[in-house]
PDB file of C-alpha atoms in Angstrom:
ATOM      1  CA  MET A  21    -190.314 -15.482  64.163  1.00 41.00           C
ATOM      2  CA  THR A  22    -193.940 -16.517  64.164  1.00 42.00           C
ATOM      3  CA  LYS A  23    -196.308 -14.293  66.117  1.00 40.00           C
ATOM      4  CA  PRO A  24    -199.024 -15.881  68.296  1.00 40.00           C
ATOM      5  CA  VAL A  25    -202.492 -15.796  66.956  1.00 40.00           C
ATOM      6  CA  GLY A  26    -205.034 -13.688  69.002  1.00 41.00           C
ATOM      7  CA  LYS A  27    -204.271 -11.129  71.565  1.00 41.00           C
ATOM      8  CA  PRO A  28    -200.584 -10.125  71.764  1.00 38.00           C
ATOM      9  CA  ASP A  29    -200.670 -10.053  75.588  1.00 41.00           C
ATOM     10  CA  ALA A  30    -201.709 -13.764  75.660  1.00 46.00           C
ATOM     11  CA  GLY A  31    -198.299 -14.972  74.400  1.00 50.00           C
ATOM     12  CA  LYS A  32    -194.886 -15.478  75.757  1.00 49.00           C
ATOM     13  CA  LEU A  33    -191.373 -15.700  74.158  1.00 48.00           C
ATOM     14  CA  HIS A  34    -189.082 -18.678  74.882  1.00 49.00           C
ATOM     15  CA  VAL A  35    -185.556 -19.016  73.894  1.00 48.00           C
ATOM     16  CA  ARG A  36    -184.697 -22.323  72.166  1.00 50.00           C
ATOM     17  CA  PHE A  37    -181.754 -23.710  70.177  1.00 47.00           C
ATOM     18  CA  ASP A  38    -182.225 -24.767  66.602  1.00 51.00           C
ATOM     19  CA  GLU A  39    -180.421 -27.658  64.695  1.00 49.00           C
ATOM     20  CA  ARG A  40    -177.337 -25.475  64.310  1.00 51.00           C
ATOM     21  CA  GLY A  41    -177.130 -24.625  68.058  1.00 52.00           C
ATOM     22  CA  GLU A  42    -178.183 -21.029  67.592  1.00 52.00           C
ATOM     23  CA  GLU A  43    -180.585 -19.374  69.912  1.00 49.00           C
ATOM     24  CA  THR A  44    -184.075 -18.701  68.466  1.00 49.00           C
ATOM     25  CA  GLU A  45    -187.140 -17.168  69.942  1.00 49.00           C
ATOM     26  CA  CYS A  46    -190.344 -19.251  69.718  1.00 52.00           C
ATOM     27  CA  ALA A  47    -193.776 -17.670  70.471  1.00 53.00           C
ATOM     28  CA  THR A  48    -196.204 -19.525  72.597  1.00 58.00           C
ATOM     29  CA  SER A  49    -199.809 -18.987  73.639  1.00 63.00           C
ATOM     30  CA  ALA A  50    -201.499 -19.333  77.024  1.00 61.00           C
ATOM     31  CA  SER A  51    -204.825 -20.963  77.492  1.00 60.00           C
ATOM     32  CA  PRO A  52    -207.676 -18.446  77.723  1.00 61.00           C
ATOM     33  CA  ARG A  53    -209.483 -20.746  80.097  1.00 59.00           C
ATOM     34  CA  LEU A  54    -206.651 -20.511  82.670  1.00 59.00           C
ATOM     35  CA  SER A  55    -206.354 -16.725  82.492  1.00 61.00           C
ATOM     36  CA  SER A  56    -210.098 -16.300  82.698  1.00 63.00           C
ATOM     37  CA  THR A  57    -210.045 -17.594  86.351  1.00 61.00           C
ATOM     38  CA  LEU A  58    -208.134 -14.380  87.308  1.00 65.00           C
ATOM     39  CA  LEU A  59    -210.716 -12.176  85.551  1.00 67.00           C
ATOM     40  CA  LYS A  60    -212.358  -9.626  87.834  1.00 66.00           C
ATOM     41  CA  ARG A  61    -215.969  -8.510  87.519  1.00 69.00           C
ATOM     42  CA  GLN A  62    -217.181  -6.343  84.668  1.00 74.00           C
ATOM     43  CA  LYS A  63    -215.658  -7.861  81.606  1.00 76.00           C
ATOM     44  CA  ASN A  64    -213.801  -5.305  79.525  1.00 80.00           C
ATOM     45  CA  ASP A  65    -210.461  -4.876  77.726  1.00 82.00           C
ATOM     46  CA  ALA A  66    -208.710  -3.476  80.765  1.00 82.00           C
ATOM     47  CA  THR A  67    -209.701  -6.345  83.084  1.00 79.00           C
ATOM     48  CA  GLU A  68    -208.876  -8.902  80.530  1.00 77.00           C
ATOM     49  CA  ALA A  69    -205.406  -7.405  79.951  1.00 81.00           C
ATOM     50  CA  GLU A  70    -204.810  -7.330  83.728  1.00 81.00           C
ATOM     51  CA  ALA A  71    -205.908 -10.983  84.119  1.00 78.00           C
ATOM     52  CA  ILE A  72    -203.550 -12.025  81.237  1.00 76.00           C
ATOM     53  CA  CYS A  73    -200.620 -10.228  82.703  1.00 78.00           C
ATOM     54  CA  GLU A  74    -201.245 -11.718  86.077  1.00 77.00           C
ATOM     55  CA  ALA A  75    -201.551 -15.269  84.519  1.00 75.00           C
ATOM     56  CA  VAL A  76    -198.258 -15.220  82.543  1.00 73.00           C
ATOM     57  CA  THR A  77    -196.276 -14.230  85.620  1.00 77.00           C
ATOM     58  CA  ARG A  78    -197.291 -17.382  87.463  1.00 74.00           C
ATOM     59  CA  ALA A  79    -194.777 -20.218  87.638  1.00 70.00           C
ATOM     60  CA  ASN A  80    -197.347 -23.037  87.005  1.00 70.00           C
ATOM     61  CA  MET A  81    -198.862 -21.271  83.946  1.00 68.00           C
ATOM     62  CA  ARG A  82    -199.012 -23.580  80.939  1.00 68.00           C
ATOM     63  CA  PHE A  83    -198.046 -22.335  77.442  1.00 68.00           C
ATOM     64  CA  VAL A  84    -198.303 -24.129  74.099  1.00 70.00           C
ATOM     65  CA  PRO A  85    -196.246 -23.323  70.949  1.00 74.00           C
ATOM     66  CA  THR A  86    -198.086 -21.810  67.988  1.00 81.00           C
ATOM     67  CA  LYS A  87    -198.790 -24.069  65.106  1.00 83.00           C
ATOM     68  CA  THR A  88    -197.162 -23.879  61.700  1.00 88.00           C
ATOM     69  CA  PRO A  89    -199.207 -23.016  58.617  1.00 89.00           C
ATOM     70  CA  GLU A  90    -198.946 -26.601  57.582  1.00 92.00           C
ATOM     71  CA  GLN A  91    -200.315 -27.864  60.829  1.00 91.00           C
ATOM     72  CA  GLN A  92    -203.165 -25.268  60.759  1.00 92.00           C
ATOM     73  CA  SER A  93    -204.018 -26.345  57.222  1.00 94.00           C
ATOM     74  CA  GLY A  94    -204.168 -29.981  58.366  1.00 94.00           C
ATOM     75  CA  LEU A  95    -206.557 -28.931  61.197  1.00 94.00           C
ATOM     76  CA  VAL A  96    -208.779 -27.101  58.630  1.00 96.00           C
ATOM     77  CA  LEU A  97    -208.800 -30.277  56.587  1.00 96.00           C
ATOM     78  CA  HIS A  98    -209.779 -32.503  59.420  1.00 96.00           C
ATOM     79  CA  ARG A  99    -212.436 -30.073  60.827  1.00 96.00           C
ATOM     80  CA  THR A 100    -213.989 -29.574  57.376  1.00 97.00           C
ATOM     81  CA  ARG A 101    -214.090 -33.369  56.760  1.00 96.00           C
ATOM     82  CA  HIS A 102    -215.721 -33.763  60.237  1.00 96.00           C
ATOM     83  CA  LEU A 103    -218.298 -31.114  59.441  1.00 97.00           C
ATOM     84  CA  PHE A 104    -219.229 -32.841  56.209  1.00 97.00           C
ATOM     85  CA  ILE A 105    -219.574 -36.139  58.131  1.00 96.00           C
ATOM     86  CA  ARG A 106    -221.992 -34.509  60.503  1.00 96.00           C
ATOM     87  CA  GLN A 107    -223.947 -33.076  57.602  1.00 97.00           C
ATOM     88  CA  GLN A 108    -224.087 -36.506  56.107  1.00 96.00           C
ATOM     89  CA  THR A 109    -225.523 -38.003  59.219  1.00 95.00           C
ATOM     90  CA  SER A 110    -228.103 -35.224  59.435  1.00 96.00           C
ATOM     91  CA  VAL A 111    -229.258 -35.691  55.826  1.00 96.00           C
ATOM     92  CA  ILE A 112    -229.422 -39.485  56.280  1.00 96.00           C
ATOM     93  CA  ASN A 113    -231.569 -39.120  59.472  1.00 95.00           C
ATOM     94  CA  ALA A 114    -233.814 -36.593  57.595  1.00 96.00           C
ATOM     95  CA  ILE A 115    -234.401 -39.028  54.714  1.00 96.00           C
ATOM     96  CA  ARG A 116    -235.246 -41.903  57.162  1.00 95.00           C
ATOM     97  CA  ALA A 117    -237.518 -39.720  59.274  1.00 95.00           C
ATOM     98  CA  HIS A 118    -239.528 -38.266  56.356  1.00 95.00           C
ATOM     99  CA  LEU A 119    -240.117 -41.703  54.779  1.00 95.00           C
ATOM    100  CA  ALA A 120    -240.968 -43.234  58.133  1.00 95.00           C
ATOM    101  CA  GLU A 121    -243.925 -40.840  58.235  1.00 94.00           C
ATOM    102  CA  PHE A 122    -245.276 -42.686  55.213  1.00 93.00           C
ATOM    103  CA  GLY A 123    -244.555 -46.091  56.709  1.00 93.00           C
ATOM    104  CA  ILE A 124    -241.395 -46.791  54.685  1.00 93.00           C
ATOM    105  CA  VAL A 125    -238.441 -48.010  56.698  1.00 93.00           C
ATOM    106  CA  ALA A 126    -235.260 -49.665  55.890  1.00 92.00           C
ATOM    107  CA  PRO A 127    -232.469 -51.573  57.815  1.00 90.00           C
ATOM    108  CA  VAL A 128    -229.764 -49.674  59.582  1.00 88.00           C
ATOM    109  CA  GLY A 129    -226.646 -49.079  57.611  1.00 83.00           C
ATOM    110  CA  ARG A 130    -225.487 -47.472  54.331  1.00 80.00           C
ATOM    111  CA  HIS A 131    -227.354 -50.011  52.238  1.00 86.00           C
ATOM    112  CA  GLY A 132    -230.623 -49.099  54.006  1.00 91.00           C
ATOM    113  CA  VAL A 133    -230.475 -45.502  52.860  1.00 93.00           C
ATOM    114  CA  GLU A 134    -229.742 -46.608  49.315  1.00 92.00           C
ATOM    115  CA  GLU A 135    -232.966 -48.789  49.421  1.00 92.00           C
ATOM    116  CA  LEU A 136    -234.980 -45.712  50.596  1.00 93.00           C
ATOM    117  CA  LEU A 137    -233.619 -43.654  47.782  1.00 93.00           C
ATOM    118  CA  THR A 138    -234.486 -46.376  45.277  1.00 92.00           C
ATOM    119  CA  VAL A 139    -238.151 -46.287  46.471  1.00 91.00           C
ATOM    120  CA  VAL A 140    -238.106 -42.486  45.994  1.00 92.00           C
ATOM    121  CA  ALA A 141    -236.823 -42.788  42.505  1.00 92.00           C
ATOM    122  CA  ASP A 142    -239.287 -45.456  41.484  1.00 90.00           C
ATOM    123  CA  PRO A 143    -242.036 -43.741  39.401  1.00 88.00           C
ATOM    124  CA  ASN A 144    -244.401 -46.740  39.866  1.00 88.00           C
ATOM    125  CA  ASP A 145    -244.228 -46.631  43.643  1.00 86.00           C
ATOM    126  CA  LYS A 146    -247.194 -44.398  44.705  1.00 87.00           C
ATOM    127  CA  ARG A 147    -246.755 -44.569  48.468  1.00 90.00           C
ATOM    128  CA  VAL A 148    -244.960 -41.238  48.565  1.00 91.00           C
ATOM    129  CA  PRO A 149    -246.758 -38.143  47.227  1.00 92.00           C
ATOM    130  CA  GLU A 150    -245.081 -36.192  44.419  1.00 91.00           C
ATOM    131  CA  ILE A 151    -244.149 -33.122  46.542  1.00 94.00           C
ATOM    132  CA  ALA A 152    -242.413 -35.340  49.122  1.00 94.00           C
ATOM    133  CA  CYS A 153    -240.584 -37.280  46.409  1.00 93.00           C
ATOM    134  CA  ALA A 154    -239.297 -34.025  45.037  1.00 94.00           C
ATOM    135  CA  CYS A 155    -237.900 -32.976  48.444  1.00 96.00           C
ATOM    136  CA  LEU A 156    -236.457 -36.512  49.183  1.00 95.00           C
ATOM    137  CA  SER A 157    -234.802 -36.555  45.705  1.00 95.00           C
ATOM    138  CA  ALA A 158    -233.109 -33.194  46.499  1.00 96.00           C
ATOM    139  CA  LEU A 159    -231.846 -34.666  49.816  1.00 96.00           C
ATOM    140  CA  GLY A 160    -230.554 -37.728  47.916  1.00 95.00           C
ATOM    141  CA  VAL A 161    -228.607 -35.469  45.469  1.00 96.00           C
ATOM    142  CA  GLN A 162    -227.220 -33.566  48.480  1.00 97.00           C
ATOM    143  CA  LEU A 163    -226.247 -36.795  50.166  1.00 96.00           C
ATOM    144  CA  ARG A 164    -224.311 -38.005  47.155  1.00 96.00           C
ATOM    145  CA  ARG A 165    -222.460 -34.738  46.802  1.00 97.00           C
ATOM    146  CA  ILE A 166    -221.410 -34.859  50.437  1.00 97.00           C
ATOM    147  CA  LYS A 167    -220.130 -38.422  50.088  1.00 96.00           C
ATOM    148  CA  GLU A 168    -218.096 -37.515  47.103  1.00 97.00           C
ATOM    149  CA  GLN A 169    -216.583 -34.542  48.979  1.00 97.00           C
ATOM    150  CA  ILE A 170    -215.768 -36.742  52.014  1.00 97.00           C
ATOM    151  CA  LEU A 171    -213.973 -39.142  49.668  1.00 97.00           C
ATOM    152  CA  GLU A 172    -211.958 -36.225  48.271  1.00 97.00           C
ATOM    153  CA  PHE A 173    -211.074 -35.179  51.816  1.00 97.00           C
ATOM    154  CA  ASP A 174    -209.928 -38.728  52.562  1.00 97.00           C
ATOM    155  CA  ARG A 175    -207.680 -38.680  49.411  1.00 97.00           C
ATOM    156  CA  LEU A 176    -206.119 -35.433  50.707  1.00 96.00           C
ATOM    157  CA  ILE A 177    -205.490 -36.905  54.125  1.00 96.00           C
ATOM    158  CA  ARG A 178    -203.874 -40.018  52.667  1.00 96.00           C
ATOM    159  CA  GLY A 179    -201.613 -37.880  50.449  1.00 95.00           C
ATOM    160  CA  TRP A 180    -200.579 -35.726  53.402  1.00 95.00           C
ATOM    161  CA  HIS A 181    -200.004 -38.820  55.440  1.00 96.00           C
ATOM    162  CA  ARG A 182    -197.661 -40.410  52.848  1.00 95.00           C
ATOM    163  CA  SER A 183    -195.585 -37.146  52.716  1.00 94.00           C
ATOM    164  CA  ASN A 184    -195.169 -36.833  56.508  1.00 93.00           C
ATOM    165  CA  GLU A 185    -192.552 -39.008  58.217  1.00 94.00           C
ATOM    166  CA  MET A 186    -193.998 -38.584  61.779  1.00 93.00           C
ATOM    167  CA  SER A 187    -197.471 -39.576  60.502  1.00 94.00           C
ATOM    168  CA  LYS A 188    -196.117 -42.689  58.943  1.00 94.00           C
ATOM    169  CA  ARG A 189    -194.379 -43.718  62.131  1.00 94.00           C
ATOM    170  CA  LEU A 190    -197.528 -43.187  64.234  1.00 95.00           C
ATOM    171  CA  GLU A 191    -199.469 -45.441  61.846  1.00 94.00           C
ATOM    172  CA  GLU A 192    -197.378 -48.437  63.047  1.00 93.00           C
ATOM    173  CA  VAL A 193    -199.215 -48.290  66.402  1.00 93.00           C
ATOM    174  CA  PRO A 194    -202.150 -50.750  66.499  1.00 91.00           C
ATOM    175  CA  GLY A 195    -205.382 -48.667  66.361  1.00 93.00           C
ATOM    176  CA  VAL A 196    -203.853 -45.674  64.755  1.00 95.00           C
ATOM    177  CA  GLY A 197    -204.690 -45.069  61.007  1.00 94.00           C
ATOM    178  CA  PRO A 198    -203.870 -42.182  58.543  1.00 95.00           C
ATOM    179  CA  VAL A 199    -206.783 -40.082  59.863  1.00 96.00           C
ATOM    180  CA  LEU A 200    -205.642 -40.265  63.480  1.00 96.00           C
ATOM    181  CA  ALA A 201    -202.019 -39.931  62.681  1.00 96.00           C
ATOM    182  CA  THR A 202    -202.430 -36.869  60.573  1.00 96.00           C
ATOM    183  CA  ALA A 203    -204.763 -35.306  63.119  1.00 96.00           C
ATOM    184  CA  LEU A 204    -202.124 -35.846  65.795  1.00 95.00           C
ATOM    185  CA  VAL A 205    -199.450 -34.264  63.699  1.00 95.00           C
ATOM    186  CA  ALA A 206    -201.739 -31.278  63.015  1.00 94.00           C
ATOM    187  CA  ALA A 207    -203.050 -30.726  66.527  1.00 93.00           C
ATOM    188  CA  VAL A 208    -199.857 -31.339  68.577  1.00 91.00           C
ATOM    189  CA  ALA A 209    -197.466 -28.523  67.835  1.00 87.00           C
ATOM    190  CA  ASP A 210    -194.788 -29.870  70.252  1.00 88.00           C
ATOM    191  CA  ALA A 211    -195.172 -33.158  72.105  1.00 90.00           C
ATOM    192  CA  LYS A 212    -192.378 -32.114  74.552  1.00 88.00           C
ATOM    193  CA  SER A 213    -194.668 -29.437  75.999  1.00 85.00           C
ATOM    194  CA  PHE A 214    -196.372 -32.307  77.826  1.00 89.00           C
ATOM    195  CA  ARG A 215    -194.376 -33.648  80.805  1.00 88.00           C
ATOM    196  CA  SER A 216    -195.534 -37.194  80.504  1.00 91.00           C
ATOM    197  CA  GLY A 217    -197.932 -39.431  78.620  1.00 91.00           C
ATOM    198  CA  ARG A 218    -200.457 -39.083  81.275  1.00 91.00           C
ATOM    199  CA  ASN A 219    -200.545 -35.246  80.856  1.00 91.00           C
ATOM    200  CA  PHE A 220    -201.031 -35.916  77.158  1.00 92.00           C
ATOM    201  CA  SER A 221    -203.890 -38.287  77.840  1.00 91.00           C
ATOM    202  CA  ALA A 222    -205.402 -35.816  80.234  1.00 89.00           C
ATOM    203  CA  TRP A 223    -205.223 -33.149  77.518  1.00 90.00           C
ATOM    204  CA  ILE A 224    -207.339 -35.353  75.373  1.00 92.00           C
ATOM    205  CA  GLY A 225    -209.689 -36.052  78.177  1.00 90.00           C
ATOM    206  CA  MET A 226    -209.257 -39.774  78.782  1.00 88.00           C
ATOM    207  CA  VAL A 227    -208.181 -39.836  82.356  1.00 86.00           C
ATOM    208  CA  PRO A 228    -210.553 -40.307  85.339  1.00 83.00           C
ATOM    209  CA  LYS A 229    -212.103 -37.231  86.911  1.00 82.00           C
ATOM    210  CA  GLN A 230    -211.172 -36.805  90.528  1.00 79.00           C
ATOM    211  CA  HIS A 231    -213.627 -36.155  93.375  1.00 79.00           C
ATOM    212  CA  SER A 232    -210.997 -36.403  96.088  1.00 79.00           C
ATOM    213  CA  SER A 233    -211.354 -34.843  99.494  1.00 80.00           C
ATOM    214  CA  GLY A 234    -210.038 -35.379 103.058  1.00 81.00           C
ATOM    215  CA  GLY A 235    -207.137 -37.490 101.926  1.00 81.00           C
ATOM    216  CA  LYS A 236    -209.402 -40.087 100.243  1.00 83.00           C
ATOM    217  CA  ASN A 237    -208.930 -40.572  96.456  1.00 81.00           C
ATOM    218  CA  ARG A 238    -212.153 -40.883  94.422  1.00 81.00           C
ATOM    219  CA  LEU A 239    -211.925 -41.457  90.731  1.00 77.00           C
ATOM    220  CA  GLY A 240    -215.017 -41.208  88.496  1.00 75.00           C
ATOM    221  CA  ASN A 241    -215.505 -41.444  84.731  1.00 82.00           C
ATOM    222  CA  ILE A 242    -213.156 -39.965  82.227  1.00 83.00           C
ATOM    223  CA  SER A 243    -213.043 -36.146  82.291  1.00 83.00           C
ATOM    224  CA  LYS A 244    -213.849 -35.489  78.587  1.00 81.00           C
ATOM    225  CA  GLN A 245    -212.108 -32.166  79.049  1.00 82.00           C
ATOM    226  CA  GLY A 246    -209.959 -31.932  75.896  1.00 82.00           C
ATOM    227  CA  ASP A 247    -209.933 -32.442  72.215  1.00 86.00           C
ATOM    228  CA  ARG A 248    -213.200 -34.154  71.519  1.00 91.00           C
ATOM    229  CA  TYR A 249    -212.212 -35.071  67.931  1.00 94.00           C
ATOM    230  CA  LEU A 250    -209.023 -36.709  68.933  1.00 94.00           C
ATOM    231  CA  ARG A 251    -210.725 -38.558  71.703  1.00 93.00           C
ATOM    232  CA  GLY A 252    -213.269 -39.997  69.379  1.00 94.00           C
ATOM    233  CA  LEU A 253    -210.555 -41.128  66.979  1.00 95.00           C
ATOM    234  CA  PHE A 254    -208.564 -42.840  69.721  1.00 95.00           C
ATOM    235  CA  VAL A 255    -211.680 -44.629  71.043  1.00 95.00           C
ATOM    236  CA  ALA A 256    -212.557 -45.747  67.463  1.00 95.00           C
ATOM    237  CA  GLY A 257    -209.067 -47.068  66.907  1.00 94.00           C
ATOM    238  CA  ALA A 258    -209.195 -48.938  70.328  1.00 94.00           C
ATOM    239  CA  LEU A 259    -212.573 -50.500  69.315  1.00 94.00           C
ATOM    240  CA  SER A 260    -211.103 -51.757  66.077  1.00 93.00           C
ATOM    241  CA  VAL A 261    -208.137 -53.386  67.891  1.00 92.00           C
ATOM    242  CA  ILE A 262    -210.695 -55.065  70.231  1.00 92.00           C
ATOM    243  CA  ARG A 263    -212.847 -56.196  67.372  1.00 91.00           C
ATOM    244  CA  TYR A 264    -209.855 -57.683  65.630  1.00 88.00           C
ATOM    245  CA  ALA A 265    -208.754 -59.457  68.851  1.00 86.00           C
ATOM    246  CA  LYS A 266    -212.131 -60.940  69.326  1.00 84.00           C
ATOM    247  CA  ILE A 267    -212.186 -62.350  65.809  1.00 82.00           C
ATOM    248  CA  HIS A 268    -208.621 -63.581  65.682  1.00 79.00           C
ATOM    249  CA  GLY A 269    -207.995 -64.209  69.364  1.00 72.00           C
ATOM    250  CA  THR A 270    -206.308 -62.287  72.055  1.00 66.00           C
ATOM    251  CA  LYS A 271    -203.608 -64.788  73.091  1.00 65.00           C
ATOM    252  CA  HIS A 272    -200.858 -62.314  72.057  1.00 65.00           C
ATOM    253  CA  ARG A 273    -202.330 -59.565  74.181  1.00 73.00           C
ATOM    254  CA  PRO A 274    -202.693 -60.946  77.755  1.00 79.00           C
ATOM    255  CA  TRP A 275    -203.277 -57.442  79.187  1.00 82.00           C
ATOM    256  CA  LEU A 276    -206.266 -56.894  76.830  1.00 85.00           C
ATOM    257  CA  THR A 277    -207.571 -60.452  77.443  1.00 83.00           C
ATOM    258  CA  ALA A 278    -207.651 -59.939  81.219  1.00 85.00           C
ATOM    259  CA  LEU A 279    -209.293 -56.510  80.790  1.00 87.00           C
ATOM    260  CA  LEU A 280    -212.077 -57.827  78.585  1.00 87.00           C
ATOM    261  CA  ALA A 281    -212.707 -60.640  81.045  1.00 87.00           C
ATOM    262  CA  ARG A 282    -213.628 -58.321  83.808  1.00 89.00           C
ATOM    263  CA  ARG A 283    -214.835 -55.139  82.036  1.00 89.00           C
ATOM    264  CA  PRO A 284    -217.440 -54.337  79.326  1.00 91.00           C
ATOM    265  CA  THR A 285    -216.154 -53.757  75.828  1.00 91.00           C
ATOM    266  CA  LYS A 286    -216.605 -49.984  75.782  1.00 91.00           C
ATOM    267  CA  VAL A 287    -214.852 -49.664  79.231  1.00 91.00           C
ATOM    268  CA  ALA A 288    -212.012 -51.651  77.888  1.00 92.00           C
ATOM    269  CA  ALA A 289    -211.886 -49.516  74.781  1.00 93.00           C
ATOM    270  CA  ILE A 290    -211.391 -46.333  76.895  1.00 92.00           C
ATOM    271  CA  ALA A 291    -208.563 -48.038  78.779  1.00 92.00           C
ATOM    272  CA  LEU A 292    -206.879 -49.196  75.582  1.00 93.00           C
ATOM    273  CA  ALA A 293    -207.369 -45.770  73.994  1.00 94.00           C
ATOM    274  CA  ASN A 294    -205.636 -44.227  77.033  1.00 93.00           C
ATOM    275  CA  LYS A 295    -202.769 -46.774  76.591  1.00 93.00           C
ATOM    276  CA  ILE A 296    -202.408 -45.918  72.801  1.00 94.00           C
ATOM    277  CA  ALA A 297    -202.415 -42.231  73.595  1.00 95.00           C
ATOM    278  CA  ARG A 298    -199.414 -42.580  75.987  1.00 94.00           C
ATOM    279  CA  MET A 299    -197.551 -44.741  73.420  1.00 93.00           C
ATOM    280  CA  VAL A 300    -198.194 -42.103  70.743  1.00 95.00           C
ATOM    281  CA  TRP A 301    -196.857 -39.316  73.035  1.00 95.00           C
ATOM    282  CA  ALA A 302    -193.702 -41.179  73.746  1.00 93.00           C
ATOM    283  CA  MET A 303    -193.054 -41.742  69.940  1.00 94.00           C
ATOM    284  CA  MET A 304    -193.702 -38.102  69.164  1.00 94.00           C
ATOM    285  CA  ALA A 305    -191.677 -36.697  72.154  1.00 93.00           C
ATOM    286  CA  ARG A 306    -188.678 -38.925  71.620  1.00 91.00           C
ATOM    287  CA  GLY A 307    -188.753 -39.363  67.842  1.00 88.00           C
ATOM    288  CA  GLU A 308    -188.862 -43.140  68.113  1.00 87.00           C
ATOM    289  CA  ARG A 309    -190.608 -45.812  66.079  1.00 89.00           C
ATOM    290  CA  TYR A 310    -193.246 -48.180  67.489  1.00 89.00           C
ATOM    291  CA  LYS A 311    -191.719 -51.048  69.439  1.00 82.00           C
ATOM    292  CA  GLU A 312    -193.811 -54.197  70.059  1.00 77.00           C
ATOM    293  CA  PRO A 313    -193.936 -54.850  73.801  1.00 69.00           C
ATOM    294  CA  VAL A 314    -191.841 -57.848  74.840  1.00 62.00           C
ATOM    295  CA  ALA A 315    -194.842 -59.557  76.502  1.00 53.00           C
ATOM    296  CA  LEU A 316    -196.863 -59.305  73.217  1.00 47.00           C
ATOM    297  CA  ALA A 317    -193.950 -60.612  71.023  1.00 45.00           C
ATOM    298  CA  ARG A 318    -193.668 -63.973  72.799  1.00 44.00           C
TER     299      ARG A 318
END
């Protein structure tokens, strides 16, 4: 039996049946954010333990199953890759900002940075002092190392994707690639722990935030209360679907056509990402493959 990570009082045992029909105990963990609402004043071990014990006895308390070592390894891979991507952006911004101080700018995009590094490496170009060139050359070397490491992470993600059946099924959904598919397999320990696709979408933070009172419903922007990494991947996938639809036409997607006609592109991307998330939950919870909607297949 796998023990929950963290404080032992924050978990709970549930009886489940394995493939052979035998009873097994599965450890789950409670959200520390939910138990913190019951915490009294003066934070210490005693009051924390009391709040946890009070939280786990409530009928509406939510528990999540602990992840397997393989899933946790996948999360480490994705988080490390995301860290290197942020570092890459930071180094690129530093190179652009330092050269802009000397009046040297380049177009936005990956090719613009290469043009700037070419200027730094040119010994005949005297616009940049020698000390600044040495520093910028070091940043260029660091940038190339980060790019090589990101490519290695991408190779590991593709290899894991090809070896995982669930990840390969999720890739069949429009807007879901190997990165998002493997991230979902790693982050979602059990899709059945969500009661519906809307709950899953709310966990990611893509449902409207409510400001309802007095029997009047007021829905605002999306809550953004959830997994920021998954939410960004879903939105990027939705934008790719919209970009493809604008180039090749949207006659096979009447819902998306009507949405783009009355809403801006980014608003439509959030709505489409929400729709994709619900389809993904249905596939993971029921073990099904992607089915093209009847209205789209005509």
